[in-house]
Amino acid sequence: MSDMEAARTGTRCSEEDVEALLEHRATVFLVCLGFVRNRHDAEELAQETYLRAWRSRGRLREEGSVKAWLCRIARNACLDHVRRTRKGLFRPLLATTDPPDETDLDAELEDKGRRIALRKAILDLSRPLRDVLVMREYGELSYEQIAGALGVAPGTVMSRLHRARARVAEAVRKHGGRP
Amino acid sequence: MNGPSKDEGFEEPGALVDAEKKAALAAFDGEAFARRVRRAVAAEPARTERVWLRPVLAGALATLLLAASLAAWRHVRNAPEPDPAIVAAALRGCTFFAASEEASPSRPRIPEADGARAADLVWVVQAVVHGARRSGASGRGGPDDLAGTVLAAFAGGRPGGPVEWKAVPSEDLARRLGELSRGGGLARAIAGAS
């Protein structure tokens, strides 16, 4: 029985099952980061994602992709986290991310400004557009995997992603790199 | 289609996202994270068992509650109305058919109306109603059968020997009980007759 098959069965607890799920831990972490924009919260939510996945691993046999399945659980965990904490979906980016390595002050300010613009642009997206954008850009899921995770058609994923990218790009371009 | 292709014009935001991901992954200790997950998962089996056990316990409890509710409903449905006038009337009726002979260990003494305990009175009413319903439901038998049923039900809840048929009460009482049971309003009719 392969790791994947072992994870799919969901009927026994083995190290192989856990390791099969943990192969996607970086993706899960990045998806959580994309949704909550906070590294600490993202790690906590990624761990919560794995616990949820482990508890409901019996349903995995119905899923086409372990990675997409985990990303969907991660998305739901992040949404629950937002509801639970009653905070905004995104926190200020500058206060929660590491400072850039550049020593050039102008370059640092320019980078900060663009990142703030990016954060605001993603924040302004509707949830359907944001779901698709985060899963694609942060989780690097394929259109089919996103469609399976969100329960929509691949064509819908493509159109939403196109609109989301256009809006984010427009917002960043308007900002012009100035903080 | 498995890689993140960028729409035209998304190069700059895409680069920002990539830089953010790169920085985040550099600070992400995947091995430490994996250890935490393994520990958390290892602590899960007992919890999982409880999760599976919970619906089983809930189902058993629901079954018990349903059975208790059904029994209570049946009891209420079959029980007479706890109206003092009905109890007194039923007591007089029972006294009527049982007073022909003196009470003995095999034949219960009908409690006096004034000094009887409430539980006894309720039991008397239940015996009368139960017997009448049984007779009415059977749809057969004459007045003696009905009265015998009532008396058997009456004596059935007390210590003693079998009911003697020669002690069957009068035909008038038997006919009356039969009429009342067929009408479906035994208790109300007894109360009205009183």
mmCIF file of C-alpha atoms in Angstrom:
data_model
loop_
_atom_site.group_PDB
_atom_site.id
_atom_site.type_symbol
_atom_site.label_atom_id
_atom_site.label_comp_id
_atom_site.label_asym_id
_atom_site.label_seq_id
_atom_site.Cartn_x
_atom_site.Cartn_y
_atom_site.Cartn_z
ATOM 1 C CA MET A 1 0.000 0.000 0.000
ATOM 2 C CA SER A 2 1.474 3.341 -1.016
ATOM 3 C CA ASP A 3 1.582 6.323 1.278
ATOM 4 C CA MET A 4 -1.227 7.890 -0.636
ATOM 5 C CA GLU A 5 -3.356 4.795 -0.468
ATOM 6 C CA ALA A 6 -2.653 4.498 3.220
ATOM 7 C CA ALA A 7 -3.763 8.052 3.743
ATOM 8 C CA ARG A 8 -6.838 7.473 1.650
ATOM 9 C CA THR A 9 -8.010 4.531 3.648
ATOM 10 C CA GLY A 10 -8.137 6.603 6.772
ATOM 11 C CA THR A 11 -8.822 3.576 8.858
ATOM 12 C CA ARG A 12 -5.554 3.146 10.690
ATOM 13 C CA CYS A 13 -2.992 5.303 12.313
ATOM 14 C CA SER A 14 0.442 4.889 10.823
ATOM 15 C CA GLU A 15 3.508 6.999 10.307
ATOM 16 C CA GLU A 16 3.180 6.555 6.569
ATOM 17 C CA ASP A 17 -0.253 8.165 6.614
ATOM 18 C CA VAL A 18 1.037 11.230 8.392
ATOM 19 C CA GLU A 19 4.085 11.517 6.184
ATOM 20 C CA ALA A 20 1.926 11.343 3.062
ATOM 21 C CA LEU A 21 -0.014 14.332 4.276
ATOM 22 C CA LEU A 22 3.067 16.170 5.502
ATOM 23 C CA GLU A 23 4.544 16.186 2.013
ATOM 24 C CA HIS A 24 2.316 19.180 1.349
ATOM 25 C CA ARG A 25 3.070 21.088 4.520
ATOM 26 C CA ALA A 26 4.815 23.955 2.727
ATOM 27 C CA THR A 27 1.841 24.412 0.421
ATOM 28 C CA VAL A 28 -0.580 24.314 3.320
ATOM 29 C CA PHE A 29 1.501 26.854 5.194
ATOM 30 C CA LEU A 30 1.635 29.204 2.207
ATOM 31 C CA VAL A 31 -2.092 28.979 1.602
ATOM 32 C CA CYS A 32 -2.700 29.845 5.234
ATOM 33 C CA LEU A 33 -0.240 32.707 4.895
ATOM 34 C CA GLY A 34 -2.093 33.939 1.842
ATOM 35 C CA PHE A 35 -5.335 34.048 3.732
ATOM 36 C CA VAL A 36 -4.272 35.388 7.125
ATOM 37 C CA ARG A 37 -1.114 37.290 6.090
ATOM 38 C CA ASN A 38 0.578 36.479 9.360
ATOM 39 C CA ARG A 39 3.362 33.958 9.635
ATOM 40 C CA HIS A 40 2.652 32.886 13.199
ATOM 41 C CA ASP A 41 -1.067 32.480 12.592
ATOM 42 C CA ALA A 42 -0.327 30.695 9.342
ATOM 43 C CA GLU A 43 1.757 28.077 11.138
ATOM 44 C CA GLU A 44 -0.912 27.590 13.774
ATOM 45 C CA LEU A 45 -3.598 27.268 11.154
ATOM 46 C CA ALA A 46 -1.485 24.886 9.102
ATOM 47 C CA GLN A 47 -1.213 22.651 12.135
ATOM 48 C CA GLU A 48 -4.941 22.982 12.706
ATOM 49 C CA THR A 49 -5.407 22.011 9.079
ATOM 50 C CA TYR A 50 -3.470 18.810 9.593
ATOM 51 C CA LEU A 51 -5.453 17.894 12.670
ATOM 52 C CA ARG A 52 -8.697 18.475 10.832
ATOM 53 C CA ALA A 53 -7.427 16.475 7.905
ATOM 54 C CA TRP A 54 -6.386 13.634 10.167
ATOM 55 C CA ARG A 55 -9.743 13.517 11.886
ATOM 56 C CA SER A 56 -11.626 13.440 8.607
ATOM 57 C CA ARG A 57 -9.147 11.362 6.623
ATOM 58 C CA GLY A 58 -11.864 8.827 5.927
ATOM 59 C CA ARG A 59 -13.354 11.267 3.423
ATOM 60 C CA LEU A 60 -10.115 11.472 1.515
ATOM 61 C CA ARG A 61 -11.035 8.445 -0.567
ATOM 62 C CA GLU A 62 -13.624 10.635 -2.266
ATOM 63 C CA GLU A 63 -11.143 13.352 -3.074
ATOM 64 C CA GLY A 64 -9.170 13.533 -6.263
ATOM 65 C CA SER A 65 -6.152 15.305 -4.872
ATOM 66 C CA VAL A 66 -4.624 15.202 -1.430
ATOM 67 C CA LYS A 67 -3.049 18.594 -1.995
ATOM 68 C CA ALA A 68 -6.317 20.214 -3.052
ATOM 69 C CA TRP A 69 -8.120 18.520 -0.197
ATOM 70 C CA LEU A 70 -5.636 19.914 2.291
ATOM 71 C CA CYS A 71 -5.869 23.373 0.757
ATOM 72 C CA ARG A 72 -9.615 23.340 1.062
ATOM 73 C CA ILE A 73 -9.347 22.384 4.720
ATOM 74 C CA ALA A 74 -6.754 25.116 5.179
ATOM 75 C CA ARG A 75 -9.057 27.673 3.593
ATOM 76 C CA ASN A 76 -11.920 26.653 5.869
ATOM 77 C CA ALA A 77 -9.654 26.745 8.902
ATOM 78 C CA CYS A 78 -8.547 30.259 7.981
ATOM 79 C CA LEU A 79 -12.117 31.435 7.485
ATOM 80 C CA ASP A 80 -13.063 29.951 10.844
ATOM 81 C CA HIS A 81 -10.083 31.679 12.390
ATOM 82 C CA VAL A 82 -11.206 35.005 11.007
ATOM 83 C CA ARG A 83 -14.722 34.514 12.265
ATOM 84 C CA ARG A 84 -13.465 33.318 15.629
ATOM 85 C CA THR A 85 -11.161 36.190 16.230
ATOM 86 C CA ARG A 86 -13.505 38.709 14.646
ATOM 87 C CA LYS A 87 -10.574 40.379 13.101
ATOM 88 C CA GLY A 88 -10.155 41.577 9.575
ATOM 89 C CA LEU A 89 -9.041 38.995 7.105
ATOM 90 C CA PHE A 90 -5.668 40.648 6.771
ATOM 91 C CA ARG A 91 -3.388 42.207 9.312
ATOM 92 C CA PRO A 92 -0.988 45.026 8.563
ATOM 93 C CA LEU A 93 1.691 43.484 6.456
ATOM 94 C CA LEU A 94 4.572 45.596 7.681
ATOM 95 C CA ALA A 95 4.073 44.654 11.287
ATOM 96 C CA THR A 96 4.053 40.941 10.657
ATOM 97 C CA THR A 97 6.655 40.235 8.051
ATOM 98 C CA ASP A 98 10.364 40.253 8.283
ATOM 99 C CA PRO A 99 12.121 43.432 7.200
ATOM 100 C CA PRO A 100 13.742 43.290 3.773
ATOM 101 C CA ASP A 101 17.383 42.556 3.495
ATOM 102 C CA GLU A 102 18.124 45.622 1.408
ATOM 103 C CA THR A 103 20.062 48.319 3.144
ATOM 104 C CA ASP A 104 19.121 50.906 0.589
ATOM 105 C CA LEU A 105 16.408 52.999 2.230
ATOM 106 C CA ASP A 106 14.782 54.054 -1.055
ATOM 107 C CA ALA A 107 14.568 50.493 -2.269
ATOM 108 C CA GLU A 108 13.188 49.391 1.072
ATOM 109 C CA LEU A 109 10.500 52.061 1.052
ATOM 110 C CA GLU A 110 9.585 51.270 -2.508
ATOM 111 C CA ASP A 111 9.309 47.603 -1.689
ATOM 112 C CA LYS A 112 7.176 48.342 1.346
ATOM 113 C CA GLY A 113 4.856 50.495 -0.695
ATOM 114 C CA ARG A 114 4.355 47.848 -3.306
ATOM 115 C CA ARG A 115 3.730 45.185 -0.724
ATOM 116 C CA ILE A 116 1.190 47.385 1.012
ATOM 117 C CA ALA A 117 -0.517 47.945 -2.314
ATOM 118 C CA LEU A 118 -0.520 44.211 -2.936
ATOM 119 C CA ARG A 119 -1.975 43.523 0.476
ATOM 120 C CA LYS A 120 -4.720 46.087 0.040
ATOM 121 C CA ALA A 121 -5.517 44.846 -3.447
ATOM 122 C CA ILE A 122 -5.943 41.289 -2.231
ATOM 123 C CA LEU A 123 -7.929 42.528 0.729
ATOM 124 C CA ASP A 124 -10.332 44.346 -1.560
ATOM 125 C CA LEU A 125 -11.060 41.238 -3.589
ATOM 126 C CA SER A 126 -14.338 39.445 -3.084
ATOM 127 C CA ARG A 127 -14.064 36.095 -1.346
ATOM 128 C CA PRO A 128 -14.538 33.971 -4.498
ATOM 129 C CA LEU A 129 -11.786 35.893 -6.273
ATOM 130 C CA ARG A 130 -9.534 35.822 -3.226
ATOM 131 C CA ASP A 131 -10.019 32.071 -2.751
ATOM 132 C CA VAL A 132 -8.915 31.396 -6.295
ATOM 133 C CA LEU A 133 -6.018 33.838 -6.224
ATOM 134 C CA VAL A 134 -4.593 32.534 -2.936
ATOM 135 C CA MET A 135 -4.903 28.893 -3.938
ATOM 136 C CA ARG A 136 -3.260 29.590 -7.272
ATOM 137 C CA GLU A 137 -0.551 32.053 -6.321
ATOM 138 C CA TYR A 138 0.262 30.826 -2.825
ATOM 139 C CA GLY A 139 -0.781 27.180 -3.002
ATOM 140 C CA GLU A 140 0.260 26.756 -6.641
ATOM 141 C CA LEU A 141 -2.683 24.492 -7.321
ATOM 142 C CA SER A 142 -3.740 23.695 -10.843
ATOM 143 C CA TYR A 143 -7.031 24.962 -12.204
ATOM 144 C CA GLU A 144 -8.501 21.489 -11.822
ATOM 145 C CA GLN A 145 -7.318 21.196 -8.251
ATOM 146 C CA ILE A 146 -8.767 24.587 -7.349
ATOM 147 C CA ALA A 147 -12.003 23.670 -9.050
ATOM 148 C CA GLY A 148 -12.163 20.467 -7.028
ATOM 149 C CA ALA A 149 -11.328 22.212 -3.798
ATOM 150 C CA LEU A 150 -13.895 24.972 -4.245
ATOM 151 C CA GLY A 151 -16.539 22.909 -5.994
ATOM 152 C CA VAL A 152 -16.692 25.042 -9.136
ATOM 153 C CA ALA A 153 -15.928 24.425 -12.792
ATOM 154 C CA PRO A 154 -12.370 24.879 -14.079
ATOM 155 C CA GLY A 155 -13.649 27.546 -16.438
ATOM 156 C CA THR A 156 -14.993 29.467 -13.481
ATOM 157 C CA VAL A 157 -11.617 29.194 -11.796
ATOM 158 C CA MET A 158 -9.883 30.613 -14.863
ATOM 159 C CA SER A 159 -12.266 33.532 -15.235
ATOM 160 C CA ARG A 160 -12.100 34.367 -11.538
ATOM 161 C CA LEU A 161 -8.351 34.135 -11.526
ATOM 162 C CA HIS A 162 -8.113 36.393 -14.571
ATOM 163 C CA ARG A 163 -10.295 39.029 -12.893
ATOM 164 C CA ALA A 164 -8.460 38.730 -9.587
ATOM 165 C CA ARG A 165 -5.068 39.133 -11.220
ATOM 166 C CA ALA A 166 -6.254 42.081 -13.289
ATOM 167 C CA ARG A 167 -7.565 43.907 -10.229
ATOM 168 C CA VAL A 168 -4.467 43.248 -8.175
ATOM 169 C CA ALA A 169 -2.162 44.237 -11.018
ATOM 170 C CA GLU A 170 -4.116 47.414 -11.610
ATOM 171 C CA ALA A 171 -3.936 48.337 -7.940
ATOM 172 C CA VAL A 172 -0.190 47.758 -7.772
ATOM 173 C CA ARG A 173 0.382 49.623 -11.016
ATOM 174 C CA LYS A 174 -1.653 52.620 -9.781
ATOM 175 C CA HIS A 175 0.410 52.735 -6.648
ATOM 176 C CA GLY A 176 3.471 53.221 -8.802
ATOM 177 C CA GLY A 177 5.804 51.754 -6.268
ATOM 178 C CA ARG A 178 5.440 54.678 -3.865
ATOM 179 C CA PRO A 179 4.643 53.914 -0.233
ATOM 180 C CA MET B 1 -1.297 23.473 -16.027
ATOM 181 C CA ASN B 2 0.267 22.535 -12.744
ATOM 182 C CA GLY B 3 2.478 25.564 -12.363
ATOM 183 C CA PRO B 4 1.373 29.067 -11.581
ATOM 184 C CA SER B 5 1.188 30.708 -14.957
ATOM 185 C CA LYS B 6 0.983 34.476 -14.783
ATOM 186 C CA ASP B 7 -1.494 36.511 -16.719
ATOM 187 C CA GLU B 8 -0.027 39.296 -18.768
ATOM 188 C CA GLY B 9 0.380 42.313 -16.529
ATOM 189 C CA PHE B 10 0.614 40.264 -13.375
ATOM 190 C CA GLU B 11 4.383 40.019 -13.487
ATOM 191 C CA GLU B 12 4.951 42.672 -10.851
ATOM 192 C CA PRO B 13 2.361 41.425 -8.314
ATOM 193 C CA GLY B 14 3.485 37.907 -9.091
ATOM 194 C CA ALA B 15 7.046 38.818 -8.255
ATOM 195 C CA LEU B 16 5.893 40.367 -4.983
ATOM 196 C CA VAL B 17 3.989 37.223 -4.115
ATOM 197 C CA ASP B 18 6.951 35.053 -4.999
ATOM 198 C CA ALA B 19 9.243 37.165 -2.850
ATOM 199 C CA GLU B 20 6.837 36.969 0.035
ATOM 200 C CA LYS B 21 6.551 33.201 -0.313
ATOM 201 C CA LYS B 22 10.293 32.837 -0.533
ATOM 202 C CA ALA B 23 10.829 34.860 2.620
ATOM 203 C CA ALA B 24 8.111 32.994 4.457
ATOM 204 C CA LEU B 25 9.439 29.581 3.474
ATOM 205 C CA ALA B 26 12.940 30.601 4.503
ATOM 206 C CA ALA B 27 11.630 31.260 7.974
ATOM 207 C CA PHE B 28 9.384 28.203 8.000
ATOM 208 C CA ASP B 29 10.956 25.313 9.877
ATOM 209 C CA GLY B 30 9.333 22.439 8.082
ATOM 210 C CA GLU B 31 10.901 19.754 10.233
ATOM 211 C CA ALA B 32 9.844 21.374 13.479
ATOM 212 C CA PHE B 33 6.385 21.817 12.045
ATOM 213 C CA ALA B 34 6.276 18.159 11.018
ATOM 214 C CA ARG B 35 7.325 17.087 14.518
ATOM 215 C CA ARG B 36 4.534 19.143 16.054
ATOM 216 C CA VAL B 37 2.015 17.633 13.678
ATOM 217 C CA ARG B 38 3.242 14.105 14.375
ATOM 218 C CA ARG B 39 2.952 14.676 18.112
ATOM 219 C CA ALA B 40 -0.518 16.157 17.747
ATOM 220 C CA VAL B 41 -1.646 13.320 15.512
ATOM 221 C CA ALA B 42 -0.175 10.747 17.866
ATOM 222 C CA ALA B 43 -2.342 12.188 20.618
ATOM 223 C CA GLU B 44 -5.384 11.955 18.414
ATOM 224 C CA PRO B 45 -6.421 8.259 18.497
ATOM 225 C CA ALA B 46 -8.049 8.440 21.912
ATOM 226 C CA ARG B 47 -9.807 11.581 20.898
ATOM 227 C CA THR B 48 -10.879 9.987 17.644
ATOM 228 C CA GLU B 49 -12.308 7.068 19.561
ATOM 229 C CA ARG B 50 -14.258 9.423 21.706
ATOM 230 C CA VAL B 51 -15.509 11.193 18.635
ATOM 231 C CA TRP B 52 -16.752 7.915 17.245
ATOM 232 C CA LEU B 53 -18.126 6.875 20.602
ATOM 233 C CA ARG B 54 -20.057 10.058 21.048
ATOM 234 C CA PRO B 55 -22.731 9.394 18.418
ATOM 235 C CA VAL B 56 -23.087 5.837 19.665
ATOM 236 C CA LEU B 57 -23.740 7.053 23.193
ATOM 237 C CA ALA B 58 -26.029 9.751 21.884
ATOM 238 C CA GLY B 59 -27.940 7.155 19.898
ATOM 239 C CA ALA B 60 -28.297 4.869 22.897
ATOM 240 C CA LEU B 61 -29.458 7.744 25.048
ATOM 241 C CA ALA B 62 -31.924 8.844 22.398
ATOM 242 C CA THR B 63 -33.270 5.304 22.187
ATOM 243 C CA LEU B 64 -33.724 5.151 25.932
ATOM 244 C CA LEU B 65 -35.430 8.507 25.976
ATOM 245 C CA LEU B 66 -37.680 7.449 23.126
ATOM 246 C CA ALA B 67 -38.603 4.227 24.892
ATOM 247 C CA ALA B 68 -39.269 6.072 28.125
ATOM 248 C CA SER B 69 -41.341 8.656 26.297
ATOM 249 C CA LEU B 70 -43.310 5.945 24.551
ATOM 250 C CA ALA B 71 -43.954 4.146 27.814
ATOM 251 C CA ALA B 72 -44.991 7.372 29.478
ATOM 252 C CA TRP B 73 -47.246 8.201 26.577
ATOM 253 C CA ARG B 74 -48.880 4.815 26.739
ATOM 254 C CA HIS B 75 -49.317 5.147 30.465
ATOM 255 C CA VAL B 76 -50.909 8.548 30.130
ATOM 256 C CA ARG B 77 -53.029 7.388 27.245
ATOM 257 C CA ASN B 78 -54.356 4.432 29.214
ATOM 258 C CA ALA B 79 -54.530 6.100 32.566
ATOM 259 C CA PRO B 80 -57.765 7.655 33.738
ATOM 260 C CA GLU B 81 -58.093 11.307 34.371
ATOM 261 C CA PRO B 82 -57.013 12.060 37.927
ATOM 262 C CA ASP B 83 -60.238 13.772 38.748
ATOM 263 C CA PRO B 84 -61.398 13.263 42.346
ATOM 264 C CA ALA B 85 -65.020 12.995 41.258
ATOM 265 C CA ILE B 86 -64.146 10.271 38.778
ATOM 266 C CA VAL B 87 -62.118 8.428 41.361
ATOM 267 C CA ALA B 88 -64.924 8.584 43.878
ATOM 268 C CA ALA B 89 -67.463 7.384 41.334
ATOM 269 C CA ALA B 90 -65.292 4.534 40.228
ATOM 270 C CA LEU B 91 -64.721 3.616 43.808
ATOM 271 C CA ARG B 92 -68.452 3.454 44.429
ATOM 272 C CA GLY B 93 -68.886 1.252 41.381
ATOM 273 C CA CYS B 94 -66.162 -1.114 42.446
ATOM 274 C CA THR B 95 -67.511 -1.212 45.947
ATOM 275 C CA PHE B 96 -70.855 -2.103 44.477
ATOM 276 C CA PHE B 97 -69.736 -5.247 42.738
ATOM 277 C CA ALA B 98 -67.259 -6.326 45.357
ATOM 278 C CA ALA B 99 -69.444 -5.725 48.385
ATOM 279 C CA SER B 100 -71.555 -8.797 47.787
ATOM 280 C CA GLU B 101 -69.078 -10.822 49.697
ATOM 281 C CA GLU B 102 -66.753 -10.012 52.494
ATOM 282 C CA ALA B 103 -63.164 -9.341 51.667
ATOM 283 C CA SER B 104 -60.749 -12.182 52.122
ATOM 284 C CA PRO B 105 -57.032 -12.668 51.536
ATOM 285 C CA SER B 106 -57.874 -13.850 48.038
ATOM 286 C CA ARG B 107 -60.234 -10.998 47.376
ATOM 287 C CA PRO B 108 -59.060 -7.492 48.059
ATOM 288 C CA ARG B 109 -60.875 -5.126 50.256
ATOM 289 C CA ILE B 110 -62.050 -2.090 48.452
ATOM 290 C CA PRO B 111 -60.694 0.939 50.230
ATOM 291 C CA GLU B 112 -63.170 3.247 51.838
ATOM 292 C CA ALA B 113 -63.628 6.451 49.979
ATOM 293 C CA ASP B 114 -62.811 8.702 52.846
ATOM 294 C CA GLY B 115 -59.823 6.911 54.230
ATOM 295 C CA ALA B 116 -58.346 5.489 51.065
ATOM 296 C CA ARG B 117 -54.949 6.510 49.955
ATOM 297 C CA ALA B 118 -54.702 8.336 46.698
ATOM 298 C CA ALA B 119 -52.596 5.563 45.239
ATOM 299 C CA ASP B 120 -55.290 3.035 46.018
ATOM 300 C CA LEU B 121 -57.963 5.151 44.443
ATOM 301 C CA VAL B 122 -55.970 5.617 41.303
ATOM 302 C CA TRP B 123 -55.276 1.923 41.202
ATOM 303 C CA VAL B 124 -58.986 1.139 41.495
ATOM 304 C CA VAL B 125 -59.809 3.444 38.622
ATOM 305 C CA GLN B 126 -57.062 1.957 36.537
ATOM 306 C CA ALA B 127 -58.366 -1.524 37.224
ATOM 307 C CA VAL B 128 -61.888 -0.624 36.210
ATOM 308 C CA VAL B 129 -60.876 1.233 33.091
ATOM 309 C CA HIS B 130 -58.393 -1.388 32.091
ATOM 310 C CA GLY B 131 -60.871 -4.166 32.495
ATOM 311 C CA ALA B 132 -63.562 -2.315 30.604
ATOM 312 C CA ARG B 133 -61.236 -1.519 27.767
ATOM 313 C CA ARG B 134 -60.039 -5.058 27.512
ATOM 314 C CA SER B 135 -63.577 -6.299 27.392
ATOM 315 C CA GLY B 136 -64.648 -3.692 24.907
ATOM 316 C CA ALA B 137 -61.685 -4.324 22.716
ATOM 317 C CA SER B 138 -62.348 -8.038 22.594
ATOM 318 C CA GLY B 139 -65.837 -7.506 21.255
ATOM 319 C CA ARG B 140 -67.026 -10.808 22.652
ATOM 320 C CA GLY B 141 -68.436 -12.217 25.811
ATOM 321 C CA GLY B 142 -71.430 -11.396 27.847
ATOM 322 C CA PRO B 143 -71.868 -9.251 30.877
ATOM 323 C CA ASP B 144 -70.310 -11.852 33.089
ATOM 324 C CA ASP B 145 -67.189 -11.955 30.968
ATOM 325 C CA LEU B 146 -66.866 -8.229 31.171
ATOM 326 C CA ALA B 147 -67.371 -8.157 34.873
ATOM 327 C CA GLY B 148 -64.993 -11.038 35.295
ATOM 328 C CA THR B 149 -62.391 -9.184 33.333
ATOM 329 C CA VAL B 150 -62.835 -6.144 35.476
ATOM 330 C CA LEU B 151 -62.635 -8.156 38.627
ATOM 331 C CA ALA B 152 -59.631 -10.077 37.396
ATOM 332 C CA ALA B 153 -57.900 -6.849 36.593
ATOM 333 C CA PHE B 154 -58.901 -5.521 39.947
ATOM 334 C CA ALA B 155 -57.545 -8.508 41.829
ATOM 335 C CA GLY B 156 -54.562 -9.004 39.596
ATOM 336 C CA GLY B 157 -52.521 -6.364 41.254
ATOM 337 C CA ARG B 158 -52.885 -7.745 44.751
ATOM 338 C CA PRO B 159 -51.649 -10.881 46.439
ATOM 339 C CA GLY B 160 -54.167 -13.680 46.537
ATOM 340 C CA GLY B 161 -55.683 -16.543 44.666
ATOM 341 C CA PRO B 162 -57.651 -16.679 41.440
ATOM 342 C CA VAL B 163 -60.879 -14.843 41.010
ATOM 343 C CA GLU B 164 -63.952 -16.910 41.768
ATOM 344 C CA TRP B 165 -66.609 -16.550 39.139
ATOM 345 C CA LYS B 166 -69.388 -16.874 41.605
ATOM 346 C CA ALA B 167 -68.283 -13.503 42.918
ATOM 347 C CA VAL B 168 -68.933 -11.830 39.611
ATOM 348 C CA PRO B 169 -70.840 -8.626 40.200
ATOM 349 C CA SER B 170 -74.272 -7.854 39.021
ATOM 350 C CA GLU B 171 -75.260 -7.811 35.402
ATOM 351 C CA ASP B 172 -76.262 -4.219 35.727
ATOM 352 C CA LEU B 173 -72.746 -3.149 36.549
ATOM 353 C CA ALA B 174 -71.311 -5.322 33.822
ATOM 354 C CA ARG B 175 -73.704 -3.902 31.253
ATOM 355 C CA ARG B 176 -72.953 -0.427 32.397
ATOM 356 C CA LEU B 177 -69.226 -0.917 32.115
ATOM 357 C CA GLY B 178 -69.659 -2.432 28.678
ATOM 358 C CA GLU B 179 -71.679 0.498 27.472
ATOM 359 C CA LEU B 180 -69.210 2.940 28.886
ATOM 360 C CA SER B 181 -66.211 1.247 27.378
ATOM 361 C CA ARG B 182 -67.783 1.134 23.929
ATOM 362 C CA GLY B 183 -68.567 4.822 24.192
ATOM 363 C CA GLY B 184 -64.942 5.546 24.853
ATOM 364 C CA GLY B 185 -65.685 7.831 27.751
ATOM 365 C CA LEU B 186 -65.763 5.552 30.734
ATOM 366 C CA ALA B 187 -64.298 7.964 33.178
ATOM 367 C CA ARG B 188 -66.422 10.864 32.002
ATOM 368 C CA ALA B 189 -69.556 8.766 32.109
ATOM 369 C CA ILE B 190 -68.821 7.502 35.593
ATOM 370 C CA ALA B 191 -68.244 11.039 36.700
ATOM 371 C CA GLY B 192 -71.541 12.082 35.114
ATOM 372 C CA ALA B 193 -73.418 9.206 36.676
ATOM 373 C CA SER B 194 -72.151 10.159 40.060
#
